[in-house]
Coordinates of C-alpha atoms in Angstrom, one line a residue:
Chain A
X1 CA 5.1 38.4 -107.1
X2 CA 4.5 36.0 -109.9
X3 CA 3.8 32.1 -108.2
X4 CA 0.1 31.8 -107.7
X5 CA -0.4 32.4 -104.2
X6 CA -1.7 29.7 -101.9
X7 CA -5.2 31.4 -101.3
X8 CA -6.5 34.3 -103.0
X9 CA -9.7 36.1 -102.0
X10 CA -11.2 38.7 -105.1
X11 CA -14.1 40.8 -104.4
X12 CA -15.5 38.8 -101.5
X13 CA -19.0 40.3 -100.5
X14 CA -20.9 38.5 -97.6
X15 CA -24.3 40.1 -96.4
X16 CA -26.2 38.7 -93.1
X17 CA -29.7 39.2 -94.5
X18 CA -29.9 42.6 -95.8
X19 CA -26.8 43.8 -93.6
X20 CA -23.4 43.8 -95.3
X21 CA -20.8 42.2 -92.9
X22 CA -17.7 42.4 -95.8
X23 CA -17.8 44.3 -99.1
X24 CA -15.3 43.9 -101.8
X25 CA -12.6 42.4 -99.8
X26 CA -9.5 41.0 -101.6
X27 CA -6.5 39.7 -100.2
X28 CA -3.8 37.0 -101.0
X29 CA -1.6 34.9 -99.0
X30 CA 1.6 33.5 -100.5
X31 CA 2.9 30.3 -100.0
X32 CA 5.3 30.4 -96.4
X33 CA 3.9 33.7 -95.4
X34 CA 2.3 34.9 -92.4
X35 CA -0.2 38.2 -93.0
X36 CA -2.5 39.2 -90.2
X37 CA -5.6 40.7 -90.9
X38 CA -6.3 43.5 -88.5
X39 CA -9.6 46.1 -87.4
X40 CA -11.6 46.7 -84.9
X41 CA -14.7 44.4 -83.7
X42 CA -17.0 43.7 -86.1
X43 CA -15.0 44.9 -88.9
X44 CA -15.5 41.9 -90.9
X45 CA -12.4 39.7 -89.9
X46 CA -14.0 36.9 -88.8
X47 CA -16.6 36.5 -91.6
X48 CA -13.7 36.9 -93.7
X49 CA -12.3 33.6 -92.6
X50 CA -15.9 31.7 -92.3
X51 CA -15.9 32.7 -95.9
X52 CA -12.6 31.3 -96.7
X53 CA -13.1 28.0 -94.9
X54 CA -17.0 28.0 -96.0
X55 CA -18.8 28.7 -93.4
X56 CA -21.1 31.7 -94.6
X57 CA -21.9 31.4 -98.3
X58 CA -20.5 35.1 -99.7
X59 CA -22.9 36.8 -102.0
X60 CA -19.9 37.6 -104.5
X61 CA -16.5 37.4 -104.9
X62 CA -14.1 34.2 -105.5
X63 CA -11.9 32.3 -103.3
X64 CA -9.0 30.5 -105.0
X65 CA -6.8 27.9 -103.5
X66 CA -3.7 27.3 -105.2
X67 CA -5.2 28.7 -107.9
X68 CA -8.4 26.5 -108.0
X69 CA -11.5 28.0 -107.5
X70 CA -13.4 26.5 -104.1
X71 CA -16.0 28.9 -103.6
X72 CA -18.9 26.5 -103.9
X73 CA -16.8 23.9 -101.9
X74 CA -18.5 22.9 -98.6
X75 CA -16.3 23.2 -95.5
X76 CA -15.5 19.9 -95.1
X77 CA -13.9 19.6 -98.7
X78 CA -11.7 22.4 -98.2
X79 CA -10.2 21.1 -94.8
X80 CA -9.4 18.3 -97.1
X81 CA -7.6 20.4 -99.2
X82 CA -5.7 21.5 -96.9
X83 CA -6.5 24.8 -94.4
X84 CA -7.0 24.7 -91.1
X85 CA -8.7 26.6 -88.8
X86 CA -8.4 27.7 -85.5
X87 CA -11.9 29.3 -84.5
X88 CA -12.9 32.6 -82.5
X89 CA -13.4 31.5 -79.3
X90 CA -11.4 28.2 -79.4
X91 CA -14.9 25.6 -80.1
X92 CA -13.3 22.8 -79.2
X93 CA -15.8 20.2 -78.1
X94 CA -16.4 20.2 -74.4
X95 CA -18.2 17.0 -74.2
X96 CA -15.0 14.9 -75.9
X97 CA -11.9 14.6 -74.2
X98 CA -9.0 15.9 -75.3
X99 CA -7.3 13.1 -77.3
X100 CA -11.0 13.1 -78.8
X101 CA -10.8 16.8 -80.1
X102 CA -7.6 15.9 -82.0
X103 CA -8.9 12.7 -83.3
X104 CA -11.9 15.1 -84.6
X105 CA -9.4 17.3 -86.1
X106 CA -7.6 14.8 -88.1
X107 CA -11.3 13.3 -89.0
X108 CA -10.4 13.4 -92.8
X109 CA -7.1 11.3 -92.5
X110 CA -8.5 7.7 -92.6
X111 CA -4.4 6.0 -92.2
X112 CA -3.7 5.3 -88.6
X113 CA -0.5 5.9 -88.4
X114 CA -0.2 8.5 -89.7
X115 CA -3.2 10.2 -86.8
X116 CA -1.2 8.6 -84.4
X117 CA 2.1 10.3 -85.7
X118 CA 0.0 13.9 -85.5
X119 CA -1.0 12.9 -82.2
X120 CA 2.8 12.5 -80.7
X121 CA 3.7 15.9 -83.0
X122 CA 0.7 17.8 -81.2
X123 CA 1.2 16.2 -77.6
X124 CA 5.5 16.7 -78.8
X125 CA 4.2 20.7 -79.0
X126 CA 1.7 20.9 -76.2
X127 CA 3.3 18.3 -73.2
X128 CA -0.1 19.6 -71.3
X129 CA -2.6 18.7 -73.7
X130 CA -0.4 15.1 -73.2
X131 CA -1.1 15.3 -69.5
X132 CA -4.7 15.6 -70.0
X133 CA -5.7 13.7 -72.6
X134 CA -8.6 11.5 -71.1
X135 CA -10.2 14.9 -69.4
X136 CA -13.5 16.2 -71.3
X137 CA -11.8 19.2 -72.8
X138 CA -15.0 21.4 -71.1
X139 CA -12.9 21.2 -67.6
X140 CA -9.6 22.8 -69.8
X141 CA -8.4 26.3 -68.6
X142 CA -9.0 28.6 -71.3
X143 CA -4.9 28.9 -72.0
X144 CA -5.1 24.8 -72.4
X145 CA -8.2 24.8 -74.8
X146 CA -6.5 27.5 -76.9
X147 CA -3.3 25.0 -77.2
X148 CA -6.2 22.0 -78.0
X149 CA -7.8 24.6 -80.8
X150 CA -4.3 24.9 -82.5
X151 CA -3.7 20.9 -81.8
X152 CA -6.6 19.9 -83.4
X153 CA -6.3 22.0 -86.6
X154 CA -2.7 20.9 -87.0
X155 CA -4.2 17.3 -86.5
X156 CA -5.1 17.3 -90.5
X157 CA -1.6 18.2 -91.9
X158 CA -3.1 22.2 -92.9
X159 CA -0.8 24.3 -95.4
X160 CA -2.8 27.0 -94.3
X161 CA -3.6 28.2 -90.9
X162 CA -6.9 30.3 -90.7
X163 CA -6.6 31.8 -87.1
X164 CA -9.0 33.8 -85.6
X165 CA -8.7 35.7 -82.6
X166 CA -6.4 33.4 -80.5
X167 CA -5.6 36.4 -77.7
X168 CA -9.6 36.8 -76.9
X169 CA -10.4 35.9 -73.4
X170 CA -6.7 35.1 -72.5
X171 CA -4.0 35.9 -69.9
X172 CA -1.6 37.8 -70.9
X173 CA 1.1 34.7 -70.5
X174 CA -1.3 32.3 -72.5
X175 CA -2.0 35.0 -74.7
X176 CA 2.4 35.8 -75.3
X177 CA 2.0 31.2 -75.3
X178 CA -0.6 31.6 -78.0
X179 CA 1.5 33.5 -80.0
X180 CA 4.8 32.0 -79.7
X181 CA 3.7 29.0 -80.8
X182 CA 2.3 30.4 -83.9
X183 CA 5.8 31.8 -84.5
X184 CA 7.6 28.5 -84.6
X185 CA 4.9 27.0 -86.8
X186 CA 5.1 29.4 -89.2
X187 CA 9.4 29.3 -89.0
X188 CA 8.7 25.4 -90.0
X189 CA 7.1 26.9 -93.1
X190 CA 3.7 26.9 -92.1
X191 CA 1.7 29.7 -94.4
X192 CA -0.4 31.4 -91.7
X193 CA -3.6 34.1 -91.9
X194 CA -4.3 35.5 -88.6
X195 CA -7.2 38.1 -87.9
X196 CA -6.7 39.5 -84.7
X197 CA -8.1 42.7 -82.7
X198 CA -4.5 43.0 -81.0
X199 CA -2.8 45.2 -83.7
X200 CA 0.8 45.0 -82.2
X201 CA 0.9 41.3 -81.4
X202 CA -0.8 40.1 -84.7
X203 CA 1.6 42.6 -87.0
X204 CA 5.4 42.2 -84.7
X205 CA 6.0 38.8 -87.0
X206 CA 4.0 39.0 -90.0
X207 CA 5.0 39.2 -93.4
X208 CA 2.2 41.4 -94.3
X209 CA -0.9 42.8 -93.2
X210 CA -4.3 44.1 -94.5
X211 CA -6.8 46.7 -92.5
X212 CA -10.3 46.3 -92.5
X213 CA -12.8 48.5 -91.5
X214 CA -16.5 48.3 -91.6
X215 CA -16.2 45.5 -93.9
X216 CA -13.6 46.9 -96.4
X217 CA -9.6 46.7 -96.6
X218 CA -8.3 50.5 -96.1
X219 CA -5.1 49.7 -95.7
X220 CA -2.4 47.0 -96.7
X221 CA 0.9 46.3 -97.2
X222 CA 4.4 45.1 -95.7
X223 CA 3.8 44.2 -91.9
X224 CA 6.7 46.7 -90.9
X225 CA 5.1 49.7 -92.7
X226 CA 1.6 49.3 -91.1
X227 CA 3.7 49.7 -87.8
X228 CA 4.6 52.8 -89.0
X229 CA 2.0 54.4 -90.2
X230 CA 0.6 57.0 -88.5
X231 CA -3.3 56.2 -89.2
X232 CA -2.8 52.1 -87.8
X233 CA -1.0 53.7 -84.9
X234 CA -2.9 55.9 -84.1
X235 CA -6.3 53.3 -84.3
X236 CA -5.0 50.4 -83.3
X237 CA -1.6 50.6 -81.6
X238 CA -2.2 53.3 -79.4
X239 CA 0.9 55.2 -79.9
Chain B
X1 CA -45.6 -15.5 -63.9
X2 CA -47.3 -14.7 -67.0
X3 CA -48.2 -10.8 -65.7
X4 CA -44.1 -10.5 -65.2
X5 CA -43.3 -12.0 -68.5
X6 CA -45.9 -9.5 -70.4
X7 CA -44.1 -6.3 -68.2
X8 CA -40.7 -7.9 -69.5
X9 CA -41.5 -7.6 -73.6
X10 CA -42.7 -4.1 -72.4
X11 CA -39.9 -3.0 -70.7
X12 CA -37.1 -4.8 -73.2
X13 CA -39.8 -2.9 -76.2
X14 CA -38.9 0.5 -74.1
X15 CA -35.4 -0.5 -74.1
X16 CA -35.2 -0.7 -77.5
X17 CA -37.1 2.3 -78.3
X18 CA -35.9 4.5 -76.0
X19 CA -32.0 3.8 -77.1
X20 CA -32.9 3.8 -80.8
X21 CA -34.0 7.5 -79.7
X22 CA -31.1 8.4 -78.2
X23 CA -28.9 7.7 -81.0
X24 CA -30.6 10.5 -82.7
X25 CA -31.6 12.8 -80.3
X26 CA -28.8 11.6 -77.4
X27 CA -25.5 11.4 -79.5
X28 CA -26.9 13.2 -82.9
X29 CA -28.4 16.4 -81.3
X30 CA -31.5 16.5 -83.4
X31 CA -34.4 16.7 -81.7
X32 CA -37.6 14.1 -82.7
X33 CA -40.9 13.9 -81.4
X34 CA -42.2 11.7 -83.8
X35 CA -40.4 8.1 -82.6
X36 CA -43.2 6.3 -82.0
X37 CA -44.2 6.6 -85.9
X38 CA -41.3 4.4 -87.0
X39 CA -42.2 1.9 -84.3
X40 CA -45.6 1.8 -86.2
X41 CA -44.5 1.5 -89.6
X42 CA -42.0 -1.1 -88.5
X43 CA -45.2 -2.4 -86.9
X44 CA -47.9 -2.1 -89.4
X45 CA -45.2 -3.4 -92.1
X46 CA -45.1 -6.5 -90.4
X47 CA -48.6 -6.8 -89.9
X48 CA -49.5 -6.3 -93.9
X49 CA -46.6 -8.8 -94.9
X50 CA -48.4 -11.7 -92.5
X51 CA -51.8 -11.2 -93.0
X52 CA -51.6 -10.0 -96.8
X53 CA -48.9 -12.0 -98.4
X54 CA -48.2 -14.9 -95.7
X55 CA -44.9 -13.9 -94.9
X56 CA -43.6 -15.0 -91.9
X57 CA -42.9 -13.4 -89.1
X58 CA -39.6 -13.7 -88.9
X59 CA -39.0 -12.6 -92.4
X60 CA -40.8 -9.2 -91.9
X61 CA -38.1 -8.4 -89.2
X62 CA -35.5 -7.4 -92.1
X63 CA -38.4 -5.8 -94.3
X64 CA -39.8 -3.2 -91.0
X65 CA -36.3 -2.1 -90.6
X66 CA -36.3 -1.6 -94.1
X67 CA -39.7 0.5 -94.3
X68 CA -38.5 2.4 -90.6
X69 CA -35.0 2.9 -91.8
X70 CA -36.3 4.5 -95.2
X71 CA -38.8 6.5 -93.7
X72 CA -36.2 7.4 -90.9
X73 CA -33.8 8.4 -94.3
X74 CA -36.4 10.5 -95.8
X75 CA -37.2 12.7 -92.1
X76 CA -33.4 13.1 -91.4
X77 CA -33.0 14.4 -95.4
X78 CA -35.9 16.9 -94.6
X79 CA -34.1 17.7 -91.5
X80 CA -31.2 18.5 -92.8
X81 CA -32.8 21.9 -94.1
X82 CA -34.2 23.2 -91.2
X83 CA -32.4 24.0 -87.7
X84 CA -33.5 22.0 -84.6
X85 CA -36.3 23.7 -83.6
X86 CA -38.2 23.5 -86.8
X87 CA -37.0 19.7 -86.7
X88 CA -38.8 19.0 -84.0
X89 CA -41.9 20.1 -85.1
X90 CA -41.0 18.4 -88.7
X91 CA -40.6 15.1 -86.7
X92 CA -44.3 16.0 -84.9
X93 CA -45.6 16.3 -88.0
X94 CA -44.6 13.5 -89.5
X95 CA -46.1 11.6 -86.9
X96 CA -48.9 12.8 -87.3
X97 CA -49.2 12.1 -91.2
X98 CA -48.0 8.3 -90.3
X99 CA -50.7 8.1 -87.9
X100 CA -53.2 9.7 -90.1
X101 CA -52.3 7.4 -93.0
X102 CA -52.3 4.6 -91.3
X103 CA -56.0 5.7 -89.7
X104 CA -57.6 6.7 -92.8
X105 CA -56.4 4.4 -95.3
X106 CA -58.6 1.8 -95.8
X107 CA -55.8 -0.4 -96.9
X108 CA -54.0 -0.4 -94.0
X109 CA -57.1 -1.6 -92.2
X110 CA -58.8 2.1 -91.6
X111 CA -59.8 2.5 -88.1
X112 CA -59.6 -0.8 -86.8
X113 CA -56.3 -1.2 -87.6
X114 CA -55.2 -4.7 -88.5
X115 CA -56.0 -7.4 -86.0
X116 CA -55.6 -11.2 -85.8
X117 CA -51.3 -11.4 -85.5
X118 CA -49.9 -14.1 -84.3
X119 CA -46.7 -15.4 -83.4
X120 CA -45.4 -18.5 -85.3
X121 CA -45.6 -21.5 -83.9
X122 CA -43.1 -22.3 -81.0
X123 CA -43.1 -18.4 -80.1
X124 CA -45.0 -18.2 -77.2
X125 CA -44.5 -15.2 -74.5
X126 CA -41.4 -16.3 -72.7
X127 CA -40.0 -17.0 -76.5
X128 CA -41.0 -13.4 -77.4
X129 CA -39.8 -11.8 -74.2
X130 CA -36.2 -13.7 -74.9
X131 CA -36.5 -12.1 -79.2
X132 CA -37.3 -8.9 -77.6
X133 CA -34.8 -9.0 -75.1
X134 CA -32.1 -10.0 -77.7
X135 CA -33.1 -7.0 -79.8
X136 CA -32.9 -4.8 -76.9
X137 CA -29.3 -6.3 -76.3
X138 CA -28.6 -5.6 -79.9
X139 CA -29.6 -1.9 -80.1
X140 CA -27.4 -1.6 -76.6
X141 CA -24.4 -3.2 -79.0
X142 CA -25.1 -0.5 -82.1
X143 CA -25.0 2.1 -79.3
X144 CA -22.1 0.9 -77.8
X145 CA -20.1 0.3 -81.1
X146 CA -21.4 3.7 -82.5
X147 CA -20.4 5.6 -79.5
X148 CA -16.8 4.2 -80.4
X149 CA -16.5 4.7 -83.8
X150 CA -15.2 7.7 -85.6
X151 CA -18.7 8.7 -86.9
X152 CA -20.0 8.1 -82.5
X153 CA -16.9 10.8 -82.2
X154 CA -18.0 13.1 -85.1
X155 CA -21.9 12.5 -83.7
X156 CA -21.1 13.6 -80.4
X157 CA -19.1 16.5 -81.7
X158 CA -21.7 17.8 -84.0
X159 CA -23.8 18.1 -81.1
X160 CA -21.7 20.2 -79.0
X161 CA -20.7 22.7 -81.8
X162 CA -22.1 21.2 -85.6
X163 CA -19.8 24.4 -87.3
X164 CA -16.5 23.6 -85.4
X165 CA -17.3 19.8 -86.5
X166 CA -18.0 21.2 -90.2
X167 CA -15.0 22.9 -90.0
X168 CA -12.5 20.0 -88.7
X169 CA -13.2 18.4 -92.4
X170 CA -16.5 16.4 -91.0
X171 CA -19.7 15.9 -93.5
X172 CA -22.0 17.0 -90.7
X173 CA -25.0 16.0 -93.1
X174 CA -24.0 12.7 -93.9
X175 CA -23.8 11.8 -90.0
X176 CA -27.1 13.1 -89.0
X177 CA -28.1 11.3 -92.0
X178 CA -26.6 8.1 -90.4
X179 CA -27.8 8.6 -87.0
X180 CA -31.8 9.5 -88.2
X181 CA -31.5 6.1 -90.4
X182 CA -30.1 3.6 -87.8
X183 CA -32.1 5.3 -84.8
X184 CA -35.4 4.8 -86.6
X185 CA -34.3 1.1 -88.5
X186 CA -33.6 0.4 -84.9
X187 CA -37.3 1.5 -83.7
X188 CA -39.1 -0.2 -86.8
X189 CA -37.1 -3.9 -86.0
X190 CA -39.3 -3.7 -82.4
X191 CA -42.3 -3.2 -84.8
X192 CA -42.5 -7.4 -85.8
X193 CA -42.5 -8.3 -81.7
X194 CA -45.0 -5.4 -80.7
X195 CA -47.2 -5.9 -82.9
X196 CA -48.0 -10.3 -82.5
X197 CA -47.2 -8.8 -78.3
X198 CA -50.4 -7.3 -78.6
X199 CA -52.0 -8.8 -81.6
X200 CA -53.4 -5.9 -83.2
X201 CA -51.9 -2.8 -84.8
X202 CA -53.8 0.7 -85.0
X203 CA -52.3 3.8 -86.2
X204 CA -53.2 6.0 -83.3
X205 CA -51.2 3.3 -80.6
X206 CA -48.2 5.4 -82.5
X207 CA -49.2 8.6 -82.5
X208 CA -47.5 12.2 -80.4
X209 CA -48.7 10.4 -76.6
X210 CA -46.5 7.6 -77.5
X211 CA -43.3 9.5 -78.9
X212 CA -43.6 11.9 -76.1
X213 CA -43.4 9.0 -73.5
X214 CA -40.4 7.6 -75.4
X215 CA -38.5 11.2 -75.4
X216 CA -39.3 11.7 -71.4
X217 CA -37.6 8.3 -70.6
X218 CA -34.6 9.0 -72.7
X219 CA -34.3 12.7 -71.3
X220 CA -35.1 11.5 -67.8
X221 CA -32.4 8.8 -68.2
X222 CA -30.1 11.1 -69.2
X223 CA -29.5 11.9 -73.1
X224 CA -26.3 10.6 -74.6
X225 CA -25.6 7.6 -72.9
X226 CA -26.6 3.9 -73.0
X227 CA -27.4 3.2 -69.2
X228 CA -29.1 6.8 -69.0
X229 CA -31.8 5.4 -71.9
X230 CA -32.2 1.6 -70.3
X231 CA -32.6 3.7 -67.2
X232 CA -34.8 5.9 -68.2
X233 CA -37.0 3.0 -69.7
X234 CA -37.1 0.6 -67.3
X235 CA -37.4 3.1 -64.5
X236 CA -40.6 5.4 -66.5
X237 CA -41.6 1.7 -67.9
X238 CA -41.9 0.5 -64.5
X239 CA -43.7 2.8 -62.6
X240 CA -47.4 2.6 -63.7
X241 CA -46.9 -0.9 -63.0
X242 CA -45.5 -0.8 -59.6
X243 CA -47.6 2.6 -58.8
X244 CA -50.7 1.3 -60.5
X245 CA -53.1 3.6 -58.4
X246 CA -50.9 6.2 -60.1
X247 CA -52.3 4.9 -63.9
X248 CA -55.0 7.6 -64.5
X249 CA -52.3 10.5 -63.9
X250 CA -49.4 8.9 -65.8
X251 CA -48.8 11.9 -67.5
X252 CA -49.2 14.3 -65.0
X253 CA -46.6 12.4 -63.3
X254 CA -45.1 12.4 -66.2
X255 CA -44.9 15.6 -67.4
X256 CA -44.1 16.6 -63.6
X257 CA -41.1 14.4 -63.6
X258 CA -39.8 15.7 -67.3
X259 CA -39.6 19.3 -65.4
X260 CA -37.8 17.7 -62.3
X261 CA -35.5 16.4 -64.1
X262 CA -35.1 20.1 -66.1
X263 CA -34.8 21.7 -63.3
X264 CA -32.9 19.8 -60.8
X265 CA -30.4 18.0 -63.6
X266 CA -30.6 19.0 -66.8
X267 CA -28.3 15.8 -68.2
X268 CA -31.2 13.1 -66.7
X269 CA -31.1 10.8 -64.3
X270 CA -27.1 8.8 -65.7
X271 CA -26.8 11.5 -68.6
X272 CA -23.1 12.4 -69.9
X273 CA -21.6 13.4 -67.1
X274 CA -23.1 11.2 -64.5
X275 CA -20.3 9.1 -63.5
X276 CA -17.7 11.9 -63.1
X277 CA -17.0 13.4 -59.7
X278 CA -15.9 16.9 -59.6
X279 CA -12.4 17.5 -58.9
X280 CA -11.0 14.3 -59.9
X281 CA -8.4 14.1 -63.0
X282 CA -8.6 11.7 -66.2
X283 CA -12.0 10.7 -67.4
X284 CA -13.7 10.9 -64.2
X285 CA -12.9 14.6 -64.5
X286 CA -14.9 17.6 -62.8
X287 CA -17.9 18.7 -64.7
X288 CA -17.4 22.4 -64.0
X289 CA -17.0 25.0 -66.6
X290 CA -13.7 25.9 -67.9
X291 CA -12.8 29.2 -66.7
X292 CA -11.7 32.3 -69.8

């Protein structure tokens, strides 16, 4: 391809003290695409994305967002630029409620109406997080704070949709919810990178798809090849 | 009359105190053990300004949120390299170097402090405990108001999880930043009234006993909220009064209480979830923990 893809990741290298948690890691994410990055626990996906969004400070590499470079950019100033992020986990903060989460998440929007217009999109897209928006999102079922993750990164108007892990510590249904909401974002246009343990859920609608393990990509290419190669079913499809 | 009126300024003082601290500590997250400094350097500020340069007294209330407020800038900016535990002991410290200053600079009066304030004219005790009141009432407004603004919502979010905040696009710095400088401006603007309340100022009155007493009636109030810190003060300000054959074991009852309240309920006496009963939708919602 020759556009400038929306984020591009070269030689990313992110050590906790003297361990190394990624190591030459480079990946790109076109504009409208949805690539999965897939391995096994503690393979380096989720530093990956703290690195994209600025949460761990790499100790080389570049990150470029359409084509500028932000790796110095604190966190904050790349939300404004546009990527959101869905954390491992879900995060959201138990002590607000939930119409409090979303406000949080739309925290660098400063015009009211258009947070209030987010608001009826996200409550439009989750009628439940709707129902409850005065509870303290702490008293959410885990299925509900996963919907109020998603809600309150969508609450700043993202291009870009860093998602990490949304199936951990989820039903099965919330888990197939999850995911099938992340489907009709991404058929709106939404450019979507997803790291996920669950192979065959995170590669079934992708565009593409990158393998890491221990730290480095093995593997990448078209999201319907990975499917079929033997080695990434044989690892992580258990065919 | 005049024993109930002397409590009063004490308790509305405590007030004040106690709800500047919970701004940082309650809504913030950040830990201080060093609260008691900014009272003294709101204090001691007010007490050069009179006897030094004449100024009056009501003129050095501006100037010892000023001095508090800068001092309180200075902390937080320190602060904001090292994670909460070592802030706390940052916070000790600089409590300690206040009182130490203050102590051993000859200056500020040395060891005996600075002596000989008095209130204006017109200002007599009932006057002071109405100013002290008012400031109390004030500091329960900036509490109020901050808990509803967009940086009381980005406060109270950096203290459940400071990364998630950091990642929904919110300068987590520049709001602990915000809570360290109005928290301690707060505590140095009840500097002016205790310091012509008791006359004298001297730099040990401020030192690690008093900040600890301040953090136990916030935590035993309950961190986070206004009526947990006015609780907490009045309640904690209260009881060597009313239990006054108590006095010479006011910090083993202290102390005692502060593990109580750890042990039995962790969020203090009217903390965050206080007025919630379990099971019941909308605000008032259950305080149980979400199940996976």
């Amino acid at each position: 391809m020759t556009t400038t893809p929306l984020l591009e990741v070269e030689g990313l290298t992110v050590h906790y003290g003297k361990a190394i948690a990624v190591e030459n890691v480079s990946l790109a994410v076109h504009e409208g695409e949805w690539v999965s990055l897939i391995g096994a626990n503690g393979a380096g996906k989720t530093t990956t994305l703290r690195a994209i969004l600025g949460l761990v400070r790499p100790t080389a590499g570049r990150i470029r967002y359409r084509g500028q470079e932000i790796t110095r950019l604190p966190a904050h100033a790349r939300v404004e630029l546009g990527i959101g992020y869905v954390p491992e986990g879900r995060r959201v903060f138990g002590d607000l409620t939930v119409e409090e989460n979303l406000l949080m998440g739309a925290y660098r929007i400063r015009d009211r109406a258009r947070i209030r217009r987010n608001l009826d999109r996200v409550y439009h897209l989750f009628p439940r997080l709707a129902e409850r928006r005065q509870q303290l999102s702490r008293t959410l079922s885990g299925g509900e704070q996963q919907m109020l993750a998603i809600g309150r990164a969508l609450m700043s108007e993202p291009e870009l949709l860093l998602i990490d892990e949304v199936s951990m510590g989820l039903m099965p249904i919330a888990v197939s919810h999850a995911f099938g909401v992340i489907e009709d974002l991404h058929r709106q246009g939404m450019t979507i990178l997803l790291v996920e343990q669950n192979a065959r859920k995170a590669l079934a609608r992708a565009s593409r798809g990158y393998v890491l393990e221990t730290g480095r990509i093995v593997l990448s290419g078209p999201a319907s090849r990975l499917q079929q190669d033997p080695q990434v079913q044989q690892a992580y499809l258990g065919v | 009359m005049y024993y109930y009126v002397v409590v009063g300024i004490a308790l509305a003082l405590y007030v004040t105190l106690t709800l500047s601290l919970n701004i940082i500590t309650g809504y913030g997250g950040q830990p201080t053990l060093g609260h008691a400094a900014f009272l003294g350097v709101g204090a001691y500020t007010a007490a050069m300004l009179m006897t030094r340069a004449g100024v009056s007294w009501w003129l050095t209330f501006p100037a010892a949120f000023l001095t508090a407020a800068l001092l309180g800038l200075v902390v937080g900016g320190a602060g904001l390299r090292v994670r909460e535990d070592f802030l706390a002991i940052t916070t000790m410290g600089v409590g300690f170097v206040v009182v130490a200053v203050f102590q051993y600079t000859p200056w500020f009066g040395g060891v005996m402090g600075i002596g000989g304030l008095v209130p204006p004219p017109g200002v007599d005790k009932v006057a002071l405990l109405l100013i002290a009141t008012g400031l109390a009432a004030f500091t329960a407004l900036v509490s109020w108001w901050l808990e509803r603004s967009w940086a009381g919502i980005a406060l109270r979010a950096l203290r459940d999880d400071e990364e998630a905040a950091e990642a929904m696009g919110a300068d987590t710095r520049r709001f602990k930043l915000l809570a360290f400088v109005i928290g301690t401006g707060l505590a140095g603007l009840a500097g002016p009234i205790y310091a012509v309340h008791l006359g004298f100022v001297s730099g040990p009155d401020f030192g690690f006993h008093f900040s600890i007493t301040l953090l136990t009636m916030a935590v035993f109030g309950g961190l986070g909220t206004i009526r947990g810190a006015v609780a907490g003060a009045v309640i904690l300000g209260l009881a060597p009064e009313v239990f006054r054959f108590i006095s010479d074991y006011r910090n083993l009852v202290y102390g005692g209480l502060l593990i109580l309240m750890m042990l039995i309920r962790p969020t203090g006496l009217l903390g965050v979830t206080s007025l919630r009963l379990p099971g019941l939708p909308g605000r008032k919602g259950g305080i149980s923990r979400a199940a996976p």
